[in-house]
Short mmCIF file of N, CA and C and ligand atoms in Angstrom, two decimals:
data_model
loop_
_atom_site.label_atom_id
_atom_site.label_comp_id
_atom_site.label_asym_id
_atom_site.label_seq_id
_atom_site.Cartn_x
_atom_site.Cartn_y
_atom_site.Cartn_z
N MET B 19 -32.12 110.02 -39.75
CA MET B 19 -31.51 108.76 -39.25
C MET B 19 -32.86 108.49 -37.79
N VAL B 20 -32.65 109.05 -36.53
CA VAL B 20 -33.03 109.24 -35.03
C VAL B 20 -34.90 108.86 -36.09
N LYS B 21 -34.86 109.88 -37.16
CA LYS B 21 -36.54 109.93 -37.08
C LYS B 21 -37.06 108.89 -37.81
N ARG B 22 -36.83 107.91 -38.51
CA ARG B 22 -37.14 107.13 -39.27
C ARG B 22 -37.43 105.52 -38.60
N ILE B 23 -37.04 106.16 -37.10
CA ILE B 23 -37.52 104.01 -36.33
C ILE B 23 -38.33 104.39 -35.86
N PRO B 24 -39.75 105.74 -35.39
CA PRO B 24 -40.62 105.07 -35.22
C PRO B 24 -41.68 104.85 -36.35
N ILE B 25 -41.30 105.60 -37.77
CA ILE B 25 -42.47 105.34 -38.77
C ILE B 25 -42.19 103.74 -39.67
N LEU B 26 -41.07 103.20 -39.18
CA LEU B 26 -40.92 102.21 -39.09
C LEU B 26 -41.66 101.26 -38.34
N ALA B 27 -41.94 101.40 -37.03
CA ALA B 27 -42.26 100.52 -35.66
C ALA B 27 -43.80 101.05 -35.91
N CYS B 28 -44.23 102.37 -36.63
CA CYS B 28 -45.59 101.82 -36.72
C CYS B 28 -46.07 101.14 -37.80
N ALA B 29 -45.23 100.94 -39.44
CA ALA B 29 -45.54 100.27 -40.04
C ALA B 29 -45.17 98.42 -39.37
N ALA B 30 -45.26 98.22 -39.61
CA ALA B 30 -45.08 97.08 -38.84
C ALA B 30 -45.71 96.77 -37.73
N LEU B 31 -46.27 97.99 -36.85
CA LEU B 31 -47.45 98.00 -35.90
C LEU B 31 -48.86 97.37 -36.96
N VAL B 32 -48.60 98.05 -38.52
CA VAL B 32 -50.16 97.84 -39.10
C VAL B 32 -50.00 97.47 -39.48
N LEU B 33 -48.38 96.84 -40.49
CA LEU B 33 -48.70 95.25 -40.41
C LEU B 33 -49.48 94.37 -39.70
N ALA B 34 -48.72 94.39 -38.20
CA ALA B 34 -48.88 92.59 -37.62
C ALA B 34 -50.50 92.85 -37.73
N LEU B 35 -50.93 94.66 -37.36
CA LEU B 35 -52.31 94.83 -36.54
C LEU B 35 -53.20 94.19 -37.71
N SER B 36 -52.36 94.03 -39.31
CA SER B 36 -53.85 93.62 -40.33
C SER B 36 -54.04 92.27 -39.88
N ALA B 37 -52.77 91.75 -40.58
CA ALA B 37 -52.44 90.39 -40.31
C ALA B 37 -53.88 89.91 -39.30
N CYS B 38 -53.08 90.34 -37.63
CA CYS B 38 -54.88 89.39 -36.94
C CYS B 38 -56.21 89.58 -37.21
N GLN B 39 -56.53 91.46 -37.92
CA GLN B 39 -57.67 90.87 -38.39
C GLN B 39 -58.26 90.18 -39.11
N LYS B 40 -57.44 89.86 -40.16
CA LYS B 40 -57.46 88.53 -41.25
C LYS B 40 -57.65 87.37 -40.77
N SER B 41 -56.63 86.70 -39.33
CA SER B 41 -56.73 85.56 -39.07
C SER B 41 -57.56 85.57 -38.36
N GLN B 42 -58.55 86.46 -37.99
CA GLN B 42 -59.46 86.17 -36.60
C GLN B 42 -60.40 87.28 -37.11
N ASP B 43 -61.58 87.00 -36.93
CA ASP B 43 -63.01 87.91 -37.87
C ASP B 43 -64.14 88.20 -36.92
N THR B 44 -63.36 89.13 -35.63
CA THR B 44 -64.92 89.31 -34.70
C THR B 44 -65.95 89.68 -34.87
N GLY B 45 -66.24 90.86 -36.50
CA GLY B 45 -66.91 91.76 -36.67
C GLY B 45 -68.48 90.22 -37.52
N ILE B 46 -68.77 89.37 -37.46
CA ILE B 46 -69.25 88.42 -38.13
C ILE B 46 -70.40 88.74 -37.56
N GLU B 47 -71.38 88.67 -38.92
CA GLU B 47 -72.92 88.82 -39.64
C GLU B 47 -73.20 87.91 -38.72
N VAL B 48 -74.34 86.94 -38.15
CA VAL B 48 -75.51 86.46 -37.83
C VAL B 48 -76.27 86.71 -38.02
N THR B 49 -76.96 85.07 -38.63
CA THR B 49 -78.44 85.13 -39.60
C THR B 49 -78.42 84.18 -39.23
N GLN B 50 -80.25 84.40 -38.73
CA GLN B 50 -81.05 83.52 -37.54
C GLN B 50 -82.39 83.22 -38.76
N GLY B 51 -82.28 82.13 -39.13
CA GLY B 51 -83.33 81.39 -39.57
C GLY B 51 -84.23 81.01 -38.68
N ALA B 52 -85.20 80.76 -40.11
CA ALA B 52 -86.87 80.29 -39.62
C ALA B 52 -87.39 78.92 -38.83
N ASP B 53 -86.93 78.42 -39.10
CA ASP B 53 -86.28 76.89 -38.18
C ASP B 53 -85.05 76.70 -36.84
N GLY B 54 -84.91 78.33 -36.24
CA GLY B 54 -84.60 78.05 -34.83
C GLY B 54 -82.59 78.22 -35.33
N SER B 55 -82.36 77.63 -36.49
CA SER B 55 -80.90 78.00 -36.43
C SER B 55 -80.49 79.53 -36.77
N LYS B 56 -78.59 79.33 -36.64
CA LYS B 56 -78.59 80.53 -36.99
C LYS B 56 -77.16 79.81 -37.84
N SER B 57 -76.40 80.94 -38.62
CA SER B 57 -75.45 80.67 -39.32
C SER B 57 -75.14 82.39 -39.39
N VAL B 58 -73.45 81.44 -40.07
CA VAL B 58 -72.27 82.82 -40.83
C VAL B 58 -71.91 82.01 -41.78
N ARG B 59 -71.49 83.30 -42.90
CA ARG B 59 -70.37 82.77 -43.92
C ARG B 59 -69.16 83.47 -43.81
N ALA B 60 -67.90 82.94 -44.14
CA ALA B 60 -66.63 83.40 -44.14
C ALA B 60 -66.02 82.61 -45.23
N ILE B 61 -64.39 83.19 -45.66
CA ILE B 61 -63.96 82.81 -46.65
C ILE B 61 -65.17 81.47 -47.86
N GLY B 62 -65.93 82.62 -47.76
CA GLY B 62 -67.27 81.95 -49.05
C GLY B 62 -68.16 79.65 -48.58
N MET B 63 -67.69 79.70 -47.18
CA MET B 63 -67.97 78.61 -45.97
C MET B 63 -69.47 79.47 -45.24
N THR B 64 -70.27 78.30 -45.42
CA THR B 64 -71.66 79.16 -44.51
C THR B 64 -71.33 77.63 -42.92
N PHE B 65 -72.11 78.78 -42.30
CA PHE B 65 -71.86 77.46 -40.60
C PHE B 65 -73.14 77.33 -39.83
N GLN B 66 -73.98 76.26 -40.03
CA GLN B 66 -75.00 76.97 -39.51
C GLN B 66 -75.38 75.87 -38.39
N TRP B 67 -75.45 76.73 -37.71
CA TRP B 67 -76.05 75.57 -36.44
C TRP B 67 -77.78 75.82 -35.86
N ARG B 68 -78.23 74.66 -35.69
CA ARG B 68 -78.92 74.40 -34.61
C ARG B 68 -79.22 73.45 -33.58
N PHE B 69 -78.60 74.36 -31.74
CA PHE B 69 -79.49 73.40 -31.34
C PHE B 69 -80.44 71.82 -30.79
N GLU B 70 -80.08 70.62 -30.77
CA GLU B 70 -81.30 69.81 -30.59
C GLU B 70 -81.15 68.70 -29.60
N GLY B 71 -81.83 68.87 -28.22
CA GLY B 71 -81.81 68.36 -26.67
C GLY B 71 -80.67 68.92 -26.42
N GLU B 72 -79.76 67.78 -25.94
CA GLU B 72 -78.24 67.83 -25.90
C GLU B 72 -77.04 67.72 -26.62
N SER B 73 -77.66 67.93 -27.96
CA SER B 73 -76.92 67.48 -29.30
C SER B 73 -76.88 69.13 -29.55
N LEU B 74 -75.82 69.21 -30.88
CA LEU B 74 -75.53 70.63 -31.27
C LEU B 74 -76.59 69.99 -33.45
N GLU B 75 -76.53 70.35 -33.59
CA GLU B 75 -76.56 70.32 -35.00
C GLU B 75 -75.91 70.98 -35.96
N ILE B 76 -74.74 70.57 -37.30
CA ILE B 76 -74.32 71.27 -37.95
C ILE B 76 -74.32 71.41 -38.95
N HIS B 77 -74.24 72.49 -40.08
CA HIS B 77 -74.25 72.64 -41.49
C HIS B 77 -73.04 73.32 -42.57
N VAL B 78 -72.78 72.51 -42.57
CA VAL B 78 -70.85 73.43 -43.31
C VAL B 78 -71.25 73.26 -44.76
N THR B 79 -70.89 74.18 -45.66
CA THR B 79 -71.03 74.20 -47.05
C THR B 79 -69.22 75.16 -47.28
N SER B 80 -68.62 74.03 -48.20
CA SER B 80 -67.91 74.56 -48.81
C SER B 80 -67.74 75.39 -49.81
N PRO B 81 -66.56 75.83 -50.10
CA PRO B 81 -66.45 75.62 -52.19
C PRO B 81 -65.67 74.78 -53.06
N GLY B 82 -65.49 74.07 -51.79
CA GLY B 82 -64.17 72.65 -52.16
C GLY B 82 -64.80 71.86 -52.92
N LYS B 83 -64.34 70.76 -52.84
CA LYS B 83 -64.76 68.48 -53.29
C LYS B 83 -63.80 68.00 -51.89
N GLY B 84 -62.96 68.76 -51.24
CA GLY B 84 -62.23 67.76 -50.13
C GLY B 84 -63.25 68.22 -49.35
N TRP B 85 -61.62 67.19 -48.15
CA TRP B 85 -62.30 67.73 -47.09
C TRP B 85 -63.07 69.12 -45.74
N ILE B 86 -64.00 69.29 -45.34
CA ILE B 86 -64.25 70.55 -44.19
C ILE B 86 -63.89 69.60 -43.21
N GLY B 87 -63.65 71.54 -43.01
CA GLY B 87 -63.72 71.59 -41.02
C GLY B 87 -63.88 72.12 -40.67
N VAL B 88 -64.39 71.78 -39.48
CA VAL B 88 -64.71 72.96 -38.67
C VAL B 88 -63.79 72.50 -36.34
N GLY B 89 -63.35 73.86 -36.52
CA GLY B 89 -62.44 73.71 -34.93
C GLY B 89 -63.42 74.66 -34.20
N PHE B 90 -63.37 74.19 -32.69
CA PHE B 90 -63.66 74.80 -31.93
C PHE B 90 -62.46 75.24 -30.51
N ASP B 91 -62.63 75.99 -30.15
CA ASP B 91 -61.07 77.48 -29.11
C ASP B 91 -60.16 76.47 -29.57
N PRO B 92 -59.46 76.64 -30.17
CA PRO B 92 -58.03 76.83 -30.10
C PRO B 92 -57.21 77.17 -28.54
N ARG B 93 -56.21 76.66 -28.46
CA ARG B 93 -55.12 77.68 -27.63
C ARG B 93 -54.44 78.48 -27.79
N ASN B 94 -53.51 77.74 -29.68
CA ASN B 94 -52.91 78.95 -29.79
C ASN B 94 -52.64 78.12 -31.64
N LEU B 95 -52.58 79.34 -32.39
CA LEU B 95 -52.67 78.53 -34.12
C LEU B 95 -54.30 76.63 -34.12
N MET B 96 -53.95 75.65 -34.17
CA MET B 96 -54.91 75.10 -34.28
C MET B 96 -54.51 74.17 -32.35
N ARG B 97 -53.33 73.94 -32.09
CA ARG B 97 -53.48 73.25 -30.95
C ARG B 97 -54.93 73.37 -29.55
N GLU B 98 -55.09 72.22 -29.35
CA GLU B 98 -56.51 72.27 -28.61
C GLU B 98 -57.83 72.05 -28.92
N ALA B 99 -57.86 72.55 -30.47
CA ALA B 99 -59.05 73.07 -30.34
C ALA B 99 -60.04 71.49 -30.87
N ASP B 100 -60.98 71.11 -30.77
CA ASP B 100 -62.04 70.17 -30.87
C ASP B 100 -62.76 69.92 -31.96
N PHE B 101 -61.72 69.00 -33.47
CA PHE B 101 -61.95 69.21 -34.80
C PHE B 101 -62.80 68.16 -35.50
N ILE B 102 -63.32 68.79 -35.82
CA ILE B 102 -64.07 67.75 -36.53
C ILE B 102 -64.43 67.78 -38.25
N LEU B 103 -63.95 66.71 -38.74
CA LEU B 103 -63.82 66.51 -40.83
C LEU B 103 -64.27 66.14 -41.01
N LEU B 104 -64.38 65.94 -42.33
CA LEU B 104 -65.72 65.64 -43.14
C LEU B 104 -65.11 65.76 -44.61
N TYR B 105 -65.34 64.33 -45.37
CA TYR B 105 -65.29 65.03 -46.52
C TYR B 105 -66.41 64.17 -47.70
N VAL B 106 -67.20 64.00 -48.94
CA VAL B 106 -67.82 63.52 -49.49
C VAL B 106 -66.73 62.46 -50.70
N ALA B 107 -67.19 61.25 -50.24
CA ALA B 107 -66.89 60.22 -51.13
C ALA B 107 -67.85 59.22 -51.45
N ASP B 108 -67.83 58.51 -53.33
CA ASP B 108 -68.99 58.25 -53.47
C ASP B 108 -70.57 58.48 -52.15
N GLY B 109 -70.66 59.84 -52.55
CA GLY B 109 -71.68 59.93 -52.47
C GLY B 109 -72.44 60.13 -50.51
N GLN B 110 -70.85 59.23 -50.52
CA GLN B 110 -71.63 59.51 -48.55
C GLN B 110 -70.41 59.91 -47.63
N ALA B 111 -71.23 60.78 -46.53
CA ALA B 111 -70.01 61.94 -46.02
C ALA B 111 -69.20 60.67 -44.99
N VAL B 112 -68.49 60.92 -44.13
CA VAL B 112 -67.38 60.67 -43.39
C VAL B 112 -66.78 61.52 -42.86
N ALA B 113 -67.20 60.96 -41.95
CA ALA B 113 -66.21 62.44 -40.79
C ALA B 113 -65.27 61.74 -39.47
N ALA B 114 -64.38 62.32 -39.09
CA ALA B 114 -63.44 62.27 -37.74
C ALA B 114 -63.37 63.30 -37.08
N ASP B 115 -63.76 62.70 -35.58
CA ASP B 115 -63.97 63.55 -34.39
C ASP B 115 -62.29 63.87 -34.33
N GLN B 116 -61.49 64.83 -34.66
CA GLN B 116 -60.52 65.24 -33.63
C GLN B 116 -59.95 66.03 -33.32
N TYR B 117 -58.54 66.17 -32.27
CA TYR B 117 -57.96 67.12 -31.48
C TYR B 117 -56.39 67.52 -31.26
N GLY B 118 -56.70 69.39 -31.30
CA GLY B 118 -55.60 69.34 -32.17
C GLY B 118 -54.28 69.59 -30.88
N SER B 119 -53.17 68.14 -31.63
CA SER B 119 -52.30 68.24 -30.85
C SER B 119 -51.43 68.42 -30.75
N GLN B 120 -50.57 69.34 -31.73
CA GLN B 120 -49.54 70.48 -31.64
C GLN B 120 -50.18 71.40 -32.37
N LEU B 121 -48.97 72.22 -32.41
CA LEU B 121 -49.75 74.05 -33.65
C LEU B 121 -50.07 73.53 -34.70
N THR B 122 -50.01 72.56 -35.53
CA THR B 122 -50.10 72.89 -36.58
C THR B 122 -50.76 71.04 -37.48
N ASN B 123 -51.21 70.98 -35.96
CA ASN B 123 -50.73 68.94 -36.82
C ASN B 123 -52.27 68.32 -35.28
N HIS B 124 -53.44 67.11 -36.23
CA HIS B 124 -54.12 67.26 -34.50
C HIS B 124 -54.57 65.82 -35.26
N GLU B 125 -55.27 65.06 -34.35
CA GLU B 125 -55.00 63.28 -34.40
C GLU B 125 -56.64 63.04 -33.89
N ARG B 126 -57.19 61.83 -34.24
CA ARG B 126 -58.17 61.57 -33.70
C ARG B 126 -58.18 61.48 -32.52
N ASP B 127 -59.36 61.61 -31.91
CA ASP B 127 -59.51 61.34 -30.41
C ASP B 127 -59.25 59.98 -29.63
N THR B 128 -59.27 59.42 -30.66
CA THR B 128 -59.13 57.72 -30.83
C THR B 128 -58.48 57.40 -29.97
N ALA B 129 -57.01 58.18 -30.89
CA ALA B 129 -55.17 57.79 -31.52
C ALA B 129 -55.05 58.51 -29.25
N LEU B 130 -55.93 59.01 -29.51
CA LEU B 130 -55.22 59.98 -27.72
C LEU B 130 -56.08 59.21 -27.08
N GLY B 131 -57.20 58.38 -27.12
CA GLY B 131 -57.49 57.38 -26.21
C GLY B 131 -58.74 58.36 -25.09
N GLY B 132 -59.25 58.89 -26.43
CA GLY B 132 -60.70 59.41 -26.14
C GLY B 132 -62.17 58.64 -27.03
N THR B 133 -63.08 59.59 -27.48
CA THR B 133 -64.14 58.55 -27.84
C THR B 133 -63.76 60.05 -28.64
N ASP B 134 -65.11 58.70 -29.94
CA ASP B 134 -65.12 59.30 -31.89
C ASP B 134 -67.14 60.43 -31.90
N ASP B 135 -66.84 61.74 -31.17
CA ASP B 135 -68.48 62.18 -30.78
C ASP B 135 -69.21 62.59 -31.50
N VAL B 136 -68.74 61.90 -33.25
CA VAL B 136 -69.55 63.21 -34.54
C VAL B 136 -70.48 61.57 -35.02
N THR B 137 -72.48 62.51 -34.89
CA THR B 137 -72.86 61.80 -36.05
C THR B 137 -72.97 61.96 -37.32
N VAL B 138 -72.82 61.21 -37.97
CA VAL B 138 -73.28 62.23 -39.22
C VAL B 138 -74.84 62.07 -40.45
N VAL B 139 -74.85 63.34 -40.13
CA VAL B 139 -76.25 63.29 -40.71
C VAL B 139 -76.65 62.87 -42.81
N SER B 140 -75.74 64.09 -43.06
CA SER B 140 -75.90 63.55 -44.43
C SER B 140 -74.80 64.15 -45.11
N GLY B 141 -74.41 64.53 -46.29
CA GLY B 141 -72.96 65.39 -47.10
C GLY B 141 -73.43 65.00 -49.00
N SER B 142 -73.02 66.21 -48.98
CA SER B 142 -73.28 65.64 -51.03
C SER B 142 -72.47 66.38 -51.18
N GLU B 143 -71.83 65.90 -52.43
CA GLU B 143 -70.53 67.22 -53.80
C GLU B 143 -71.57 67.35 -54.04
N THR B 144 -70.84 68.72 -55.00
CA THR B 144 -71.39 68.81 -56.61
C THR B 144 -70.66 70.05 -57.21
N ASP B 145 -70.88 70.01 -58.29
CA ASP B 145 -69.91 71.44 -59.43
C ASP B 145 -69.56 71.80 -58.67
N SER B 146 -70.47 72.87 -57.31
CA SER B 146 -70.23 73.95 -56.80
C SER B 146 -69.96 73.73 -56.03
N GLY B 147 -68.94 72.36 -54.79
CA GLY B 147 -68.21 72.62 -53.58
C GLY B 147 -69.30 70.85 -52.85
N THR B 148 -69.10 71.17 -51.56
CA THR B 148 -69.32 70.48 -50.44
C THR B 148 -70.42 70.43 -49.27
N GLU B 149 -70.97 69.62 -49.38
CA GLU B 149 -72.25 70.15 -47.89
C GLU B 149 -72.12 68.54 -47.25
N VAL B 150 -71.95 69.31 -45.94
CA VAL B 150 -71.86 67.75 -44.86
C VAL B 150 -73.49 68.59 -43.87
N THR B 151 -73.49 68.01 -42.84
CA THR B 151 -74.75 68.10 -42.02
C THR B 151 -74.44 67.11 -40.56
N PHE B 152 -73.69 67.62 -39.68
CA PHE B 152 -73.74 66.38 -38.56
C PHE B 152 -74.24 66.72 -36.95
N ARG B 153 -73.53 65.56 -36.68
CA ARG B 153 -73.77 66.22 -34.51
C ARG B 153 -72.88 65.98 -33.57
N VAL B 154 -72.79 67.48 -32.99
CA VAL B 154 -71.68 66.66 -32.06
C VAL B 154 -72.39 67.04 -30.61
N PRO B 155 -72.64 66.25 -29.23
CA PRO B 155 -72.75 66.17 -28.09
C PRO B 155 -73.01 67.54 -27.64
N VAL B 156 -73.61 68.48 -26.88
CA VAL B 156 -72.94 69.52 -25.95
C VAL B 156 -72.17 69.84 -25.46
N ASN B 157 -71.96 68.21 -24.56
CA ASN B 157 -70.58 67.36 -23.14
C ASN B 157 -70.69 66.44 -23.50
N SER B 158 -69.73 65.98 -24.75
CA SER B 158 -69.73 64.43 -24.56
C SER B 158 -69.02 64.12 -23.85
N GLY B 159 -68.42 64.95 -22.36
CA GLY B 159 -67.79 64.14 -20.83
C GLY B 159 -66.16 63.63 -22.05
N ASP B 160 -66.16 63.72 -22.74
CA ASP B 160 -64.95 63.84 -22.96
C ASP B 160 -63.98 64.74 -23.56
N GLU B 161 -61.93 64.15 -22.91
CA GLU B 161 -61.85 65.24 -22.29
C GLU B 161 -61.08 66.14 -23.82
N PHE B 162 -60.65 65.38 -24.83
CA PHE B 162 -60.58 65.63 -25.86
C PHE B 162 -61.57 66.57 -26.87
N ASP B 163 -63.01 66.37 -26.59
CA ASP B 163 -64.22 67.82 -26.81
C ASP B 163 -64.09 69.17 -25.69
N LYS B 164 -64.91 70.21 -26.23
CA LYS B 164 -65.53 71.35 -25.95
C LYS B 164 -67.03 70.42 -25.48
N VAL B 165 -67.07 71.65 -24.16
CA VAL B 165 -68.84 72.40 -24.40
C VAL B 165 -69.64 73.59 -24.33
N LEU B 166 -70.37 72.66 -25.73
CA LEU B 166 -71.27 73.55 -26.68
C LEU B 166 -71.65 73.80 -25.86
N THR B 167 -72.45 75.50 -25.03
CA THR B 167 -73.88 75.63 -25.03
C THR B 167 -74.31 77.15 -25.59
N ALA B 168 -75.55 76.55 -25.38
CA ALA B 168 -76.16 77.48 -26.17
C ALA B 168 -75.71 78.98 -25.70
N GLY B 169 -75.79 79.60 -26.26
CA GLY B 169 -75.52 81.18 -25.74
C GLY B 169 -73.91 82.24 -25.37
N THR B 170 -73.05 80.80 -25.08
CA THR B 170 -71.14 80.97 -25.36
C THR B 170 -70.86 81.41 -26.21
N GLU B 171 -69.85 81.98 -25.54
CA GLU B 171 -69.24 82.24 -27.32
C GLU B 171 -68.32 81.84 -27.66
N HIS B 172 -68.07 81.18 -28.81
CA HIS B 172 -66.25 80.18 -28.92
C HIS B 172 -66.01 80.76 -29.96
N THR B 173 -64.12 80.61 -30.60
CA THR B 173 -63.81 80.32 -31.84
C THR B 173 -63.31 79.51 -31.95
N ILE B 174 -64.22 80.08 -33.42
CA ILE B 174 -64.60 78.92 -33.86
C ILE B 174 -63.76 78.89 -35.71
N LEU B 175 -62.46 77.40 -35.55
CA LEU B 175 -62.20 77.62 -37.38
C LEU B 175 -62.73 77.29 -37.95
N LEU B 176 -62.86 77.24 -39.07
CA LEU B 176 -62.72 76.88 -40.48
C LEU B 176 -62.15 76.69 -41.13
N ALA B 177 -62.80 75.61 -42.00
CA ALA B 177 -60.71 75.56 -43.11
C ALA B 177 -61.48 73.99 -44.47
N TYR B 178 -61.49 74.40 -45.59
CA TYR B 178 -61.67 73.35 -46.26
C TYR B 178 -60.55 73.05 -46.82
N SER B 179 -60.67 72.14 -48.34
CA SER B 179 -59.62 71.01 -49.04
C SER B 179 -60.02 70.72 -50.57
N GLU B 180 -59.12 70.05 -51.32
CA GLU B 180 -59.53 69.47 -52.41
C GLU B 180 -59.48 67.93 -52.20
N ALA B 181 -59.04 67.74 -51.57
CA ALA B 181 -58.25 66.53 -51.05
C ALA B 181 -59.51 64.92 -49.82
N ASP B 182 -59.79 64.11 -50.95
CA ASP B 182 -60.56 63.55 -49.74
C ASP B 182 -60.03 62.42 -48.99
N ASP B 183 -59.63 63.54 -48.04
CA ASP B 183 -58.75 63.02 -47.33
C ASP B 183 -58.43 63.70 -45.20
N PHE B 184 -57.84 63.41 -44.34
CA PHE B 184 -58.36 64.71 -43.46
C PHE B 184 -56.55 64.57 -42.43
N GLU B 185 -55.93 64.38 -44.03
CA GLU B 185 -54.64 64.48 -43.44
C GLU B 185 -53.59 66.03 -44.45
N THR B 186 -54.47 66.39 -45.79
CA THR B 186 -54.29 67.04 -46.92
C THR B 186 -54.03 68.76 -46.62
N GLN B 187 -53.42 69.78 -45.86
CA GLN B 187 -53.52 70.81 -45.40
C GLN B 187 -53.64 72.42 -46.43
N HIS B 188 -54.91 72.69 -45.70
CA HIS B 188 -54.98 73.65 -46.42
C HIS B 188 -54.80 74.82 -47.10
N THR B 189 -55.17 75.82 -48.01
CA THR B 189 -53.93 76.93 -48.76
C THR B 189 -54.64 78.16 -47.12
N PRO B 190 -53.62 79.20 -46.99
CA PRO B 190 -54.58 80.08 -45.86
C PRO B 190 -55.25 80.32 -46.71
N ALA B 191 -56.04 80.61 -48.40
CA ALA B 191 -57.30 81.45 -48.02
C ALA B 191 -57.86 80.79 -47.49
N ALA B 192 -58.49 78.84 -47.98
CA ALA B 192 -59.26 78.52 -47.05
C ALA B 192 -59.09 77.81 -46.01
N ARG B 193 -58.69 78.70 -45.09
CA ARG B 193 -59.32 78.49 -43.65
C ARG B 193 -59.04 80.12 -42.32
N THR B 194 -60.64 80.36 -41.50
CA THR B 194 -60.92 81.50 -40.79
C THR B 194 -61.00 80.65 -39.38
N LYS B 195 -60.79 82.31 -38.62
CA LYS B 195 -61.39 81.47 -37.38
C LYS B 195 -61.61 82.72 -37.37
N ILE B 196 -63.30 82.49 -36.79
CA ILE B 196 -64.16 83.32 -36.14
C ILE B 196 -63.48 83.59 -34.69
N LYS B 197 -65.34 84.63 -34.23
CA LYS B 197 -66.02 84.59 -32.62
C LYS B 197 -67.04 84.25 -32.92
N VAL B 198 -67.81 83.71 -32.06
CA VAL B 198 -69.10 83.30 -32.17
C VAL B 198 -69.40 83.04 -31.08
N THR B 199 -71.50 84.05 -30.68
CA THR B 199 -71.88 83.76 -30.36
C THR B 199 -73.07 82.71 -30.42
N LEU B 200 -72.63 81.01 -29.93
CA LEU B 200 -73.75 80.20 -29.88
C LEU B 200 -74.96 80.02 -30.20
C1 LIG Y 13 -55.92 68.75 -42.90
C2 LIG Y 13 -54.39 68.97 -41.97
C3 LIG Y 13 -54.16 70.11 -41.33
C4 LIG Y 13 -52.99 70.24 -41.70
C5 LIG Y 13 -51.69 70.11 -42.36
C6 LIG Y 13 -53.19 72.24 -41.37
C7 LIG Y 13 -52.06 72.04 -41.00
C8 LIG Y 13 -51.88 74.30 -40.80
C9 LIG Y 13 -50.99 75.22 -40.76
C10 LIG Y 13 -49.75 74.29 -40.95
C11 LIG Y 13 -51.49 76.26 -39.92
C12 LIG Y 13 -49.94 77.22 -39.75
C13 LIG Y 13 -49.68 78.45 -41.72
C14 LIG Y 13 -51.40 78.87 -42.13
O1 LIG Y 13 -51.61 79.39 -41.21
O2 LIG Y 13 -51.89 78.09 -42.68
C15 LIG Y 13 -51.87 76.06 -39.94
C16 LIG Y 13 -53.00 77.41 -39.91
C17 LIG Y 13 -54.46 77.26 -39.48
N1 LIG Y 13 -54.80 75.94 -39.60
FE1 LIG Y 13 -54.49 74.75 -40.54
N2 LIG Y 13 -54.61 72.34 -40.92
C18 LIG Y 13 -55.12 71.30 -41.48
C19 LIG Y 13 -56.23 71.23 -40.56
C20 LIG Y 13 -57.48 71.96 -40.21
C21 LIG Y 13 -58.18 72.32 -40.38
C22 LIG Y 13 -59.32 70.45 -40.20
C23 LIG Y 13 -58.96 73.67 -39.78
C24 LIG Y 13 -60.01 73.65 -39.18
C25 LIG Y 13 -61.09 73.99 -38.92
C26 LIG Y 13 -57.37 74.44 -40.05
C27 LIG Y 13 -58.04 75.80 -39.51
C28 LIG Y 13 -56.31 76.30 -39.40
C29 LIG Y 13 -56.43 77.83 -39.47
C30 LIG Y 13 -57.40 78.88 -38.29
C31 LIG Y 13 -55.37 78.21 -39.37
C32 LIG Y 13 -54.73 79.90 -38.46
C33 LIG Y 13 -54.65 79.70 -37.41
C34 LIG Y 13 -54.37 80.74 -36.61
O3 LIG Y 13 -54.27 82.16 -37.16
O4 LIG Y 13 -54.86 81.83 -35.71
N3 LIG Y 13 -56.66 73.62 -39.78
N4 LIG Y 13 -52.39 74.90 -40.47
#
């Protein structure tokens, strides 16, 4: 009986460590594009970015037909992350600049007294999924946005869904957290 306690403790530690690795991938491979962009792939999504003056242009693809979300630098789970959510409906991409106001909830920056700092460039939906391109300022000055400068490491949340709205929750398999140097 006495000998079983360390074995159980070990098993619990191994389980906890594997859960951590699943929710935060730190060994993600960054691919450099000929146009100066960089990209990573995770959970079937592509996250591609390129700095253009005072803006960061981001291209994201997902295998889903609903919203696509990108979040920067949460404190814990989704809290305090700077989110951009987009979906494509009737051939048009719709975007919202949001903030992780709670562990598992987010609200529009404008609802919190901030500003909406996202510009849609394009968006399309096909049988194989959704793709969107948008721009955000590298430093909007809004307290609900993060400062995103080249060469800095950030925690990035990626998620997608099958619903054309900004509320329906992703499945556990359709969200991830990665560390990326922009
Ligand atoms: C649209 C409404 C959303 C709802 C209702 C929602 C809800 C939740 C809930 C309940 C959890 C905890 C359970 C779990 O781990 O799956 C969670 C975790 C998570 N969500 Fe969301 N979410 C939403 C949008 C988003 C968006 C837009 C992103 C990314 C851009 C995102 C990324 C994540 C990630 C990465 C986790 C796990 C965090 C961690 O393990 O540290 N979620 N979300």
